[in-house]
């Protein structure tokens, strides 16, 4: 028995193509001044059973608002204020934001992904689906390859009478559903779903072969430690110990808690008579656990097994990757082992690919800087650099830049080591030194792939620097990063890498230098008195009514800080700066020239954030010292 729900929806494949091509939806954000409606009149086939996750009421409301753009639907349904909608539309126009309106609204925190998806469903007259993991038919979800489903953010739900229903984050992509129909041989019906839920459901139903699911963590740590210590004393086969329940649960617990707390790194540190587990949170290391010392080899072996490393090799450093599912979302772990006097030290870098792409506003750029940065990214050619030390957020800024570009009309490609997040519509390539596929060889090959924009994770050597400069000269926009202390250090660094100073001056479009400072915890923030010298320092930059600090609470683990934000300086070469770069002047002279031309330092930006109550003077001074 099948439930039959009457409503209008996209239908593709045999008998459905003509209606599909005649229809348009408010594409995940809608065209700003164009009304879209769906003219199909098919009905939706549902399998028998519980349909609690499928809301077909949007199909009956389509006649009321079916011709309205997305923003109007959100306002009409009370999800959005008209003033907020106008603000988002202005942002889209002012900063030439190529993202869909729905993405901008979600990014600004004005609406939820679910509200956007539900409004799209209503505008199209298609069902809205939630709880995808529960709704989907296990026998159907694998009808599409995992890579295809992940790239296009679609999940097959069920197949009834030869009609395949898919949940889609972007139900306006007509060509995509025609391709699904071609691949599967079935007619395709489309339901709208929140993008984040589609991604999570794909990871749950179609995990990669080497993904470890650690959603369920039993908090019986002390008991596990006791059992594990006894096992270590009784067994000598580390592979056997590492595969036993207590070891597995303990490693799962460490990773789960670190991801939940927003840690960037996990350190497993053996000492003379101790074993310490620390996590780096908001830039600082915090001790989280002290298991018995003798458990070190078992924990290390478990991590090495998960990372597909050689557990018998303890004399040489090793590197590997682990892919885990934590509370429904995919997290990638980069593992590094290093032999030490008291055993192998392990560091695990946590890469949350789903949170890797954020807007320039969320990075911490003010309105003026966002506009200047956006204009740089519109350059048809040249080199744009992001600089700073390790851990200063350079990769996040580069991902943000790519995410703001129009991937439909431009060929965007990256060369990374490693690929830290999947960006829809971007061609991403990972270097492989063992296969002699390094940054320079990859960049040389990529230039034969007709790219418009190339993002090189880092310019490390003379070859890469030279090829990047030539690429910029021949009509490509190159984005990359360098390790320099400030923006003025970047052109000098390129010269040291063998690029002639006159060529640097010709191709360099801009340099963004950055650091990260901790945000004051919003839960325990309060007004405080500050040192008179610090007050004068801030008041030279901006007026300030009161200084803020965090008292320390459970949310911020007693630190007074929660999360981090960037402080920036942007060097945009104009005539005097270009002349100085071409002349190969030393750093101090270039810096003085840039300041006369209006360069504002990272410290200046940080002190403005102090005046706004975002961070503290101490944080800014520490981050911008030197």
Coordinates of C-alpha atoms in Angstrom, one line a residue:
X1 CA 0.0 0.0 0.0
X2 CA 1.2 3.5 -0.8
X3 CA 0.0 6.8 0.5
X4 CA -0.8 9.3 -2.3
X5 CA -0.5 13.0 -1.4
X6 CA -1.8 15.5 -3.9
X7 CA 0.5 18.4 -4.4
X8 CA 2.7 20.1 -7.0
X9 CA 6.4 19.2 -7.2
X10 CA 9.3 19.0 -9.6
X11 CA 9.1 15.9 -11.8
X12 CA 12.0 14.9 -14.0
X13 CA 12.7 12.2 -16.5
X14 CA 10.2 10.6 -18.9
X15 CA 6.9 12.7 -19.0
X16 CA 8.3 15.2 -16.5
X17 CA 11.0 17.2 -18.4
X18 CA 8.7 19.7 -20.2
X19 CA 7.0 20.7 -17.0
X20 CA 10.3 20.9 -15.2
X21 CA 11.9 23.2 -17.8
X22 CA 8.8 25.5 -17.7
X23 CA 9.2 26.0 -13.9
X24 CA 11.5 27.9 -11.7
X25 CA 11.9 28.1 -8.0
X26 CA 13.1 30.8 -5.5
X27 CA 16.7 29.3 -5.8
X28 CA 17.8 28.8 -2.3
X29 CA 17.6 32.5 -2.0
X30 CA 15.8 33.5 -5.1
X31 CA 16.4 36.0 -7.7
X32 CA 15.9 39.3 -6.2
X33 CA 13.3 41.0 -8.4
X34 CA 11.9 38.0 -10.3
X35 CA 8.8 36.1 -9.3
X36 CA 9.0 32.4 -9.6
X37 CA 6.3 29.8 -9.5
X38 CA 6.0 26.1 -10.2
X39 CA 3.4 25.1 -12.8
X40 CA 3.5 21.3 -12.5
X41 CA 0.5 19.4 -11.2
X42 CA 1.8 16.0 -10.4
X43 CA 1.1 14.2 -7.2
X44 CA 3.6 12.7 -4.8
X45 CA 4.0 9.0 -4.2
X46 CA 4.8 8.1 -0.6
X47 CA 5.6 4.7 0.8
X48 CA 3.3 3.2 3.4
X49 CA 4.3 3.9 7.0
X50 CA 5.1 6.9 9.2
X51 CA 5.4 10.2 7.2
X52 CA 5.9 12.5 10.2
X53 CA 9.1 13.9 8.7
X54 CA 7.3 14.9 5.4
X55 CA 5.3 18.2 5.4
X56 CA 3.1 18.4 2.4
X57 CA 1.1 21.4 3.6
X58 CA 3.4 23.7 1.5
X59 CA 1.8 22.2 -1.6
X60 CA -1.6 23.4 -0.6
X61 CA -0.3 26.9 0.4
X62 CA 1.4 27.3 -3.0
X63 CA -1.6 29.0 -4.5
X64 CA -1.4 31.8 -1.8
X65 CA 2.3 32.7 -2.1
X66 CA 3.4 30.5 -5.0
X67 CA 4.4 33.5 -7.1
X68 CA 6.3 35.3 -4.3
X69 CA 10.1 35.6 -4.1
X70 CA 11.7 33.8 -1.1
X71 CA 12.1 36.9 1.0
X72 CA 8.4 37.8 0.8
X73 CA 7.4 34.3 1.8
X74 CA 9.7 34.4 4.8
X75 CA 8.3 37.8 5.9
X76 CA 4.7 36.7 5.3
X77 CA 5.2 33.6 7.5
X78 CA 6.8 35.6 10.3
X79 CA 10.3 34.1 10.0
X80 CA 11.8 37.5 8.9
X81 CA 11.3 41.2 9.5
X82 CA 11.0 43.3 6.4
X83 CA 13.8 45.6 7.6
X84 CA 16.1 42.6 7.9
X85 CA 15.2 41.4 4.4
X86 CA 16.0 44.8 3.0
X87 CA 19.4 44.8 4.8
X88 CA 20.3 41.5 3.4
X89 CA 19.3 42.6 -0.1
X90 CA 21.5 45.7 0.2
X91 CA 24.4 43.6 1.4
X92 CA 23.9 41.3 -1.6
X93 CA 24.1 44.3 -4.0
X94 CA 26.6 46.5 -2.1
X95 CA 29.3 43.8 -1.7
X96 CA 28.5 42.0 -5.0
X97 CA 27.7 38.9 -3.0
X98 CA 27.2 36.0 -5.4
X99 CA 25.7 33.8 -2.8
X100 CA 21.9 33.1 -2.8
X101 CA 19.8 35.3 -0.6
X102 CA 18.8 32.3 1.6
X103 CA 22.5 31.6 2.3
X104 CA 23.1 35.3 3.2
X105 CA 20.1 35.4 5.6
X106 CA 21.2 32.2 7.3
X107 CA 24.8 33.5 7.6
X108 CA 23.6 36.7 9.2
X109 CA 21.6 34.7 11.7
X110 CA 18.3 36.2 10.6
X111 CA 16.6 32.9 9.8
X112 CA 17.4 29.2 10.1
X113 CA 18.2 26.8 7.2
X114 CA 15.0 25.0 7.9
X115 CA 12.9 28.2 7.6
X116 CA 14.6 28.9 4.2
X117 CA 14.0 25.4 2.9
X118 CA 10.4 25.4 4.1
X119 CA 9.8 28.8 2.3
X120 CA 11.4 27.4 -0.9
X121 CA 9.1 24.4 -0.7
X122 CA 6.1 26.7 -0.3
X123 CA 7.2 28.9 -3.2
X124 CA 7.7 25.8 -5.4
X125 CA 4.7 23.9 -4.2
X126 CA 6.8 20.9 -3.2
X127 CA 7.0 19.0 0.0
X128 CA 9.4 20.0 2.8
X129 CA 11.2 17.1 4.4
X130 CA 12.8 17.0 7.9
X131 CA 14.3 14.1 9.9
X132 CA 15.9 12.7 6.7
X133 CA 17.7 9.9 8.5
X134 CA 14.4 8.5 9.8
X135 CA 12.4 9.2 6.6
X136 CA 14.8 7.7 4.1
X137 CA 14.5 4.1 2.9
X138 CA 17.8 2.2 3.6
X139 CA 17.3 0.2 0.4
X140 CA 17.2 3.4 -1.7
X141 CA 19.7 5.8 -0.3
X142 CA 22.6 4.1 -2.0
X143 CA 21.1 4.4 -5.5
X144 CA 23.4 7.4 -6.0
X145 CA 27.2 7.3 -5.4
X146 CA 28.3 9.0 -2.2
X147 CA 30.5 11.5 -3.9
X148 CA 27.7 12.6 -6.2
X149 CA 25.2 13.0 -3.4
X150 CA 27.7 14.9 -1.3
X151 CA 28.8 17.2 -4.0
X152 CA 25.3 18.2 -5.0
X153 CA 23.7 17.9 -1.5
X154 CA 20.9 15.5 -2.5
X155 CA 19.7 12.4 -0.7
X156 CA 17.5 9.6 -2.3
X157 CA 14.5 9.0 0.0
X158 CA 12.3 6.3 -1.4
X159 CA 11.3 4.7 -4.7
X160 CA 7.6 4.1 -5.4
X161 CA 6.1 2.8 -8.6
X162 CA 9.3 3.8 -10.5
X163 CA 9.3 7.3 -9.1
X164 CA 12.4 8.3 -7.1
X165 CA 11.9 11.0 -4.5
X166 CA 15.0 12.9 -3.5
X167 CA 15.6 15.6 -0.8
X168 CA 17.6 18.5 -2.1
X169 CA 19.2 21.5 -0.6
X170 CA 18.8 23.4 -3.9
X171 CA 15.6 22.2 -5.5
X172 CA 15.9 24.8 -8.3
X173 CA 18.8 23.0 -10.0
X174 CA 16.8 21.5 -12.9
X175 CA 19.8 20.1 -14.7
X176 CA 20.9 18.2 -11.6
X177 CA 17.6 16.3 -11.4
X178 CA 17.6 15.5 -15.0
X179 CA 21.1 14.0 -14.5
X180 CA 19.8 12.0 -11.5
X181 CA 17.0 10.6 -13.7
X182 CA 19.5 9.7 -16.4
X183 CA 21.8 8.0 -13.9
X184 CA 19.1 6.0 -12.1
X185 CA 16.7 5.4 -15.0
X186 CA 13.7 6.6 -12.8
X187 CA 11.5 9.6 -12.9
X188 CA 12.6 12.0 -10.1
X189 CA 10.4 13.9 -7.7
X190 CA 12.0 16.6 -5.6
X191 CA 11.4 17.6 -2.0
X192 CA 13.1 20.6 -0.2
X193 CA 15.3 20.1 2.9
X194 CA 17.6 22.2 5.0
X195 CA 21.2 22.0 3.5
X196 CA 22.8 21.1 6.8
X197 CA 20.4 18.2 7.4
X198 CA 21.0 16.9 3.9
X199 CA 24.8 16.9 4.5
X200 CA 24.4 15.2 7.9
X201 CA 22.0 12.6 6.5
X202 CA 24.4 11.8 3.6
X203 CA 27.3 11.3 6.2
X204 CA 25.0 9.1 8.3
X205 CA 23.6 6.9 5.5
X206 CA 26.6 7.0 3.1
X207 CA 29.8 7.3 5.2
X208 CA 33.1 7.0 3.5
X209 CA 34.8 3.6 3.8
X210 CA 37.2 4.8 6.6
X211 CA 34.7 6.9 8.6
X212 CA 34.4 6.0 12.3
X213 CA 31.1 6.8 13.8
X214 CA 31.5 8.0 17.4
X215 CA 28.1 9.5 18.1
X216 CA 27.4 7.5 21.2
X217 CA 30.0 8.0 24.0
X218 CA 29.4 6.3 27.3
X219 CA 30.6 8.5 30.2
X220 CA 32.0 5.7 32.3
X221 CA 35.6 7.0 31.9
X222 CA 36.9 6.0 35.3
X223 CA 35.7 2.4 35.0
X224 CA 37.2 2.1 31.5
X225 CA 40.5 3.5 32.8
X226 CA 40.7 0.8 35.4
X227 CA 39.8 -2.0 33.0
X228 CA 42.2 -0.7 30.5
X229 CA 45.1 -0.5 32.9
X230 CA 44.5 -4.1 33.9
X231 CA 44.4 -5.2 30.3
X232 CA 47.7 -3.4 29.5
X233 CA 49.4 -5.2 32.3
X234 CA 48.1 -8.6 31.2
X235 CA 48.5 -8.3 27.4
X236 CA 51.5 -7.5 25.2
X237 CA 49.8 -7.5 21.8
X238 CA 49.1 -3.8 21.4
X239 CA 46.9 -4.4 18.3
X240 CA 44.6 -6.6 20.4
X241 CA 44.5 -4.2 23.3
X242 CA 43.8 -1.2 21.0
X243 CA 40.8 -3.0 19.5
X244 CA 39.1 -3.8 22.9
X245 CA 36.1 -1.9 24.1
X246 CA 37.6 0.2 26.8
X247 CA 40.3 1.6 24.6
X248 CA 37.9 2.3 21.8
X249 CA 35.5 4.1 24.1
X250 CA 38.3 6.1 25.7
X251 CA 39.6 7.4 22.4
X252 CA 36.0 8.1 21.2
X253 CA 35.4 10.0 24.4
X254 CA 38.5 12.1 23.9
X255 CA 37.7 13.0 20.3
X256 CA 34.0 13.5 21.0
X257 CA 34.6 15.9 23.9
X258 CA 37.3 17.8 22.0
X259 CA 35.0 18.3 19.0
X260 CA 32.1 19.3 21.2
X261 CA 34.2 21.9 23.0
X262 CA 35.4 23.4 19.7
X263 CA 39.1 22.3 20.1
X264 CA 41.4 22.7 17.2
X265 CA 44.0 20.1 18.4
X266 CA 44.3 17.2 20.8
X267 CA 47.7 16.4 22.4
X268 CA 48.5 13.0 23.8
X269 CA 51.7 13.5 25.8
X270 CA 53.6 10.8 27.5
X271 CA 55.9 11.8 30.4
X272 CA 58.4 10.1 32.6
X273 CA 55.6 8.8 34.9
X274 CA 52.6 10.5 33.5
X275 CA 50.3 10.6 30.5
X276 CA 48.5 13.9 29.8
X277 CA 45.7 14.7 27.3
X278 CA 45.4 18.3 26.4
X279 CA 43.1 20.2 24.0
X280 CA 43.8 23.5 22.3
X281 CA 40.7 25.7 22.7
X282 CA 40.6 29.3 21.5
X283 CA 44.3 29.2 20.9
X284 CA 45.3 27.9 24.4
X285 CA 46.0 24.4 25.7
X286 CA 43.8 23.0 28.4
X287 CA 44.4 19.8 30.3
X288 CA 41.5 17.4 30.0
X289 CA 42.5 14.0 31.2
X290 CA 45.4 12.2 33.0
X291 CA 45.1 8.5 32.3
X292 CA 47.6 6.1 33.9
X293 CA 51.0 6.3 32.3
X294 CA 51.1 2.7 31.2
X295 CA 48.0 3.3 29.0
X296 CA 50.0 5.5 26.6
X297 CA 51.0 2.7 24.1
X298 CA 47.4 1.4 23.9
X299 CA 45.9 4.8 23.2
X300 CA 48.6 5.6 20.7
X301 CA 48.1 2.3 18.9
X302 CA 44.3 2.8 18.7
X303 CA 44.8 6.2 17.1
X304 CA 47.4 4.8 14.7
X305 CA 45.0 1.9 13.7
X306 CA 42.3 4.5 13.0
X307 CA 44.7 6.6 10.9
X308 CA 45.9 3.5 9.0
X309 CA 49.5 3.9 10.4
X310 CA 52.1 1.2 11.1
X311 CA 51.7 0.5 14.9
X312 CA 55.0 -1.4 14.9
X313 CA 56.9 1.7 13.7
X314 CA 57.8 3.7 16.8
X315 CA 61.1 5.2 15.8
X316 CA 60.0 7.4 12.9
X317 CA 57.4 10.2 12.7
X318 CA 54.2 9.2 10.9
X319 CA 51.2 11.2 9.5
X320 CA 47.7 10.0 8.7
X321 CA 44.1 10.9 8.5
X322 CA 41.0 9.8 10.3
X323 CA 37.4 10.6 9.3
X324 CA 34.8 10.5 12.1
X325 CA 31.1 11.2 12.5
X326 CA 30.4 13.2 15.7
X327 CA 26.7 13.9 16.5
X328 CA 25.7 13.5 12.8
X329 CA 28.4 15.7 11.3
X330 CA 31.6 14.7 9.4
X331 CA 34.9 15.8 11.1
X332 CA 38.3 15.1 9.6
X333 CA 41.3 14.5 11.9
X334 CA 45.0 14.9 10.8
X335 CA 47.2 12.7 13.0
X336 CA 50.9 13.3 13.6
X337 CA 53.1 11.0 15.7
X338 CA 56.6 11.8 16.9
X339 CA 58.9 9.5 18.8
X340 CA 60.1 10.9 22.1
X341 CA 62.1 10.0 25.1
X342 CA 59.1 8.7 27.0
X343 CA 57.1 7.3 24.1
X344 CA 55.3 8.5 21.0
X345 CA 53.7 11.9 21.3
X346 CA 50.5 12.3 19.2
X347 CA 48.9 15.5 18.0
X348 CA 45.5 15.3 16.3
X349 CA 44.4 18.4 14.3
X350 CA 40.6 18.7 14.2
X351 CA 39.1 19.9 10.9
X352 CA 35.4 20.6 11.0
X353 CA 34.7 20.8 7.2
X354 CA 31.1 21.8 7.7
X355 CA 32.1 24.9 9.6
X356 CA 35.0 25.9 7.4
X357 CA 33.3 28.3 5.1
X358 CA 32.1 31.5 6.8
X359 CA 31.4 35.0 5.6
X360 CA 33.9 37.8 5.8
X361 CA 31.6 39.5 8.3
X362 CA 31.8 36.5 10.7
X363 CA 35.6 36.4 10.3
X364 CA 35.6 39.9 11.9
X365 CA 36.0 42.2 9.0
X366 CA 34.3 45.6 9.4
X367 CA 32.1 47.0 6.6
X368 CA 34.9 49.1 5.1
X369 CA 37.3 46.2 5.0
X370 CA 34.7 43.8 3.6
X371 CA 34.0 46.2 0.7
X372 CA 37.8 46.5 -0.1
X373 CA 38.3 42.8 0.3
X374 CA 35.4 42.0 -2.0
X375 CA 36.8 44.4 -4.7
X376 CA 40.1 42.5 -4.6
X377 CA 38.3 39.2 -5.2
X378 CA 36.7 40.7 -8.3
X379 CA 40.1 41.3 -9.8
X380 CA 40.4 39.6 -13.2
X381 CA 44.1 38.7 -12.6
X382 CA 47.0 39.2 -10.2
X383 CA 48.0 37.8 -6.8
X384 CA 46.0 38.2 -3.6
X385 CA 47.8 37.0 -0.5
X386 CA 46.7 36.2 3.1
X387 CA 49.6 36.2 5.6
X388 CA 50.1 35.3 9.2
X389 CA 51.7 32.6 11.4
X390 CA 50.4 29.1 11.7
X391 CA 47.0 29.0 13.4
X392 CA 46.0 32.5 12.5
X393 CA 43.1 31.5 10.3
X394 CA 44.6 31.9 6.8
X395 CA 42.9 28.8 5.4
X396 CA 39.5 29.9 6.8
X397 CA 39.9 33.3 5.1
X398 CA 40.8 31.7 1.8
X399 CA 37.9 29.4 2.0
X400 CA 35.6 32.3 2.8
X401 CA 36.9 34.1 -0.3
X402 CA 36.2 31.1 -2.6
X403 CA 32.8 30.7 -1.0
X404 CA 31.9 34.3 -1.9
X405 CA 32.8 33.8 -5.6
X406 CA 30.5 32.9 -8.4
X407 CA 31.4 29.3 -9.1
X408 CA 28.8 29.0 -11.9
X409 CA 30.4 31.5 -14.3
X410 CA 34.1 31.1 -13.3
X411 CA 36.4 28.0 -13.1
X412 CA 37.6 28.0 -9.5
X413 CA 40.3 25.5 -8.6
X414 CA 42.5 24.9 -5.5
X415 CA 45.7 23.1 -4.7
X416 CA 45.9 22.2 -1.0
X417 CA 47.8 20.2 1.5
X418 CA 45.4 18.8 2.6
X419 CA 41.9 19.6 1.3
X420 CA 40.3 20.8 4.6
X421 CA 36.7 21.3 3.4
X422 CA 34.7 20.5 0.3
X423 CA 33.4 23.7 -1.4
X424 CA 30.5 23.2 -3.8
X425 CA 31.3 24.1 -7.4
X426 CA 35.1 24.3 -6.8
X427 CA 37.7 21.9 -8.3
X428 CA 39.9 20.9 -5.4
X429 CA 43.2 19.0 -5.7
X430 CA 45.5 17.6 -2.9
X431 CA 49.2 17.6 -3.3
X432 CA 51.0 14.2 -2.9
X433 CA 54.7 14.5 -2.5
X434 CA 55.2 10.7 -2.8
X435 CA 53.8 10.9 -6.3
X436 CA 55.8 14.0 -7.0
X437 CA 52.6 16.0 -7.2
X438 CA 53.7 19.0 -5.2
X439 CA 52.5 22.6 -5.2
X440 CA 54.7 23.7 -8.2
X441 CA 53.9 20.7 -10.4
X442 CA 50.2 20.9 -9.5
X443 CA 50.1 24.6 -10.3
X444 CA 51.9 24.1 -13.6
X445 CA 49.4 21.4 -14.6
X446 CA 46.4 23.3 -13.4
X447 CA 47.2 26.3 -15.7
X448 CA 46.4 24.0 -18.6
X449 CA 42.9 23.4 -17.2
X450 CA 41.6 26.9 -18.2
X451 CA 41.2 28.2 -14.7
X452 CA 39.9 31.7 -13.8
X453 CA 40.8 31.6 -10.1
X454 CA 43.5 29.4 -8.6
X455 CA 43.9 29.1 -4.8
X456 CA 47.3 27.7 -3.8
X457 CA 47.3 26.7 -0.1
X458 CA 50.7 28.1 0.5
X459 CA 53.6 29.5 -1.6
X460 CA 56.5 27.5 0.0
X461 CA 59.3 27.6 -2.6
X462 CA 60.9 29.5 -5.5
X463 CA 59.2 27.3 -8.1
X464 CA 55.7 27.8 -6.8
X465 CA 56.3 31.6 -6.4
X466 CA 57.6 31.9 -9.9
X467 CA 54.8 29.9 -11.5
X468 CA 52.2 31.9 -9.5
X469 CA 53.6 35.2 -10.7
X470 CA 53.5 34.0 -14.3
X471 CA 50.0 32.8 -13.9
X472 CA 48.9 36.2 -12.6
X473 CA 50.6 37.8 -15.6
X474 CA 48.8 35.6 -18.1
X475 CA 45.2 36.5 -16.9
X476 CA 44.6 34.4 -13.8
X477 CA 43.6 35.4 -10.3
X478 CA 45.9 33.6 -7.8
X479 CA 44.9 33.4 -4.1
X480 CA 47.5 32.1 -1.7
X481 CA 49.1 32.4 1.8
X482 CA 52.5 33.3 3.1
X483 CA 54.1 33.2 6.6
X484 CA 55.0 36.8 7.3
X485 CA 54.6 39.0 10.3
X486 CA 52.6 41.8 8.6
X487 CA 51.2 42.8 5.2
X488 CA 54.3 44.7 4.1
X489 CA 56.4 41.5 4.6
X490 CA 54.6 39.7 1.8
X491 CA 56.1 41.5 -1.2
X492 CA 59.6 41.2 0.3
X493 CA 59.1 37.5 1.0
X494 CA 58.1 37.0 -2.7
X495 CA 61.3 38.8 -3.7
X496 CA 63.3 36.5 -1.4
X497 CA 61.7 33.5 -3.2
X498 CA 63.1 34.7 -6.5
X499 CA 60.4 36.8 -8.0
X500 CA 61.9 40.0 -9.4
X501 CA 60.7 43.1 -7.4
X502 CA 59.3 44.8 -10.5
X503 CA 57.3 41.6 -11.3
X504 CA 56.0 41.6 -7.7
X505 CA 54.9 45.2 -8.0
X506 CA 53.1 44.3 -11.3
X507 CA 51.1 41.3 -10.2
X508 CA 50.4 42.0 -6.5
X509 CA 46.8 43.2 -6.0
X510 CA 46.6 43.1 -2.3
X511 CA 47.8 41.5 1.0
X512 CA 45.6 40.7 4.0
X513 CA 47.5 40.1 7.2
X514 CA 45.7 38.7 10.2
X515 CA 45.8 37.3 13.7
X516 CA 43.2 35.7 15.9
X517 CA 42.1 37.1 19.3
X518 CA 39.7 35.6 21.8
X519 CA 36.1 36.9 22.1
X520 CA 34.7 37.9 25.4
X521 CA 32.2 35.3 26.6
X522 CA 28.7 36.7 26.1
X523 CA 27.4 34.7 29.1
X524 CA 29.6 36.3 31.8
X525 CA 30.7 39.6 30.2
X526 CA 30.6 42.7 32.4
X527 CA 32.0 46.2 32.6
X528 CA 35.5 46.6 34.2
X529 CA 38.0 49.3 34.9
X530 CA 41.2 49.2 32.9
X531 CA 44.7 50.6 33.2
X532 CA 44.8 54.3 32.3
X533 CA 47.5 53.5 29.7
X534 CA 45.3 51.0 28.1
X535 CA 42.4 53.4 28.1
X536 CA 44.5 56.1 26.3
X537 CA 45.6 53.5 23.8
X538 CA 42.1 52.6 22.8
X539 CA 40.8 56.1 22.8
X540 CA 43.4 57.1 20.3
X541 CA 41.5 54.8 17.9
X542 CA 37.9 55.0 18.9
X543 CA 35.7 56.4 21.7
X544 CA 34.7 53.9 24.3
X545 CA 31.9 54.1 27.0
X546 CA 33.0 51.1 29.0
X547 CA 35.5 48.3 28.8
X548 CA 34.3 44.7 28.9
X549 CA 35.7 41.5 30.2
X550 CA 34.5 38.0 31.1
X551 CA 34.1 36.9 34.7
X552 CA 34.4 33.2 33.9
X553 CA 31.5 30.8 33.8
X554 CA 30.6 27.2 32.9
X555 CA 30.1 28.0 29.2
X556 CA 33.6 29.4 28.8
X557 CA 35.3 26.9 31.2
X558 CA 36.1 29.8 33.6
X559 CA 38.3 31.6 31.0
X560 CA 36.1 34.6 30.3
X561 CA 36.4 34.0 26.6
X562 CA 34.4 32.0 24.0
X563 CA 35.5 31.7 20.4
X564 CA 37.9 33.8 18.4
X565 CA 37.7 36.6 15.9
X566 CA 40.2 38.0 13.4
X567 CA 42.1 41.3 13.5
X568 CA 43.3 42.5 10.1
X569 CA 45.4 44.9 8.0
X570 CA 44.9 45.2 4.3
X571 CA 47.7 46.4 2.0
X572 CA 46.3 47.6 -1.4
X573 CA 49.3 48.8 -3.5
X574 CA 48.7 52.2 -5.0
X575 CA 51.3 54.2 -7.0
X576 CA 53.7 55.1 -4.1
X577 CA 53.5 51.6 -2.6
X578 CA 54.0 50.0 -6.0
X579 CA 57.0 52.1 -6.7
X580 CA 58.5 51.2 -3.4
X581 CA 58.0 47.5 -4.0
X582 CA 59.5 47.7 -7.5
X583 CA 62.5 49.5 -6.1
X584 CA 63.0 46.7 -3.6
X585 CA 63.1 49.0 -0.5
X586 CA 63.6 47.4 2.9
X587 CA 60.6 46.4 5.2
X588 CA 60.8 49.5 7.4
X589 CA 60.7 51.9 4.4
X590 CA 57.9 50.0 2.7
X591 CA 55.9 50.1 6.0
X592 CA 56.3 53.9 6.4
X593 CA 55.2 54.4 2.8
X594 CA 52.1 52.2 3.3
X595 CA 51.2 54.1 6.5
X596 CA 51.4 57.4 4.7
X597 CA 49.1 55.9 2.1
X598 CA 46.5 55.0 4.8
X599 CA 47.5 51.5 5.9
X600 CA 45.8 50.7 9.2
X601 CA 47.5 48.1 11.3
X602 CA 46.2 44.9 12.9
X603 CA 46.6 46.5 16.3
X604 CA 44.5 49.4 15.2
X605 CA 41.7 47.0 14.1
X606 CA 42.0 45.1 17.3
X607 CA 41.7 48.2 19.5
X608 CA 38.6 49.1 17.6
X609 CA 37.2 45.7 18.5
X610 CA 38.1 46.5 22.2
X611 CA 36.1 49.7 22.0
X612 CA 33.2 47.6 20.6
X613 CA 33.4 45.3 23.6
X614 CA 34.4 42.3 21.5
X615 CA 37.8 41.5 23.1
X616 CA 40.3 42.9 25.6
X617 CA 43.3 45.1 25.3
X618 CA 45.5 42.3 26.6
X619 CA 44.4 40.0 23.9
X620 CA 45.1 42.5 21.1
X621 CA 48.5 43.5 22.5
X622 CA 49.5 39.8 22.8
X623 CA 48.4 38.9 19.3
X624 CA 50.0 41.9 17.6
X625 CA 53.3 42.0 19.6
X626 CA 56.5 42.2 17.6

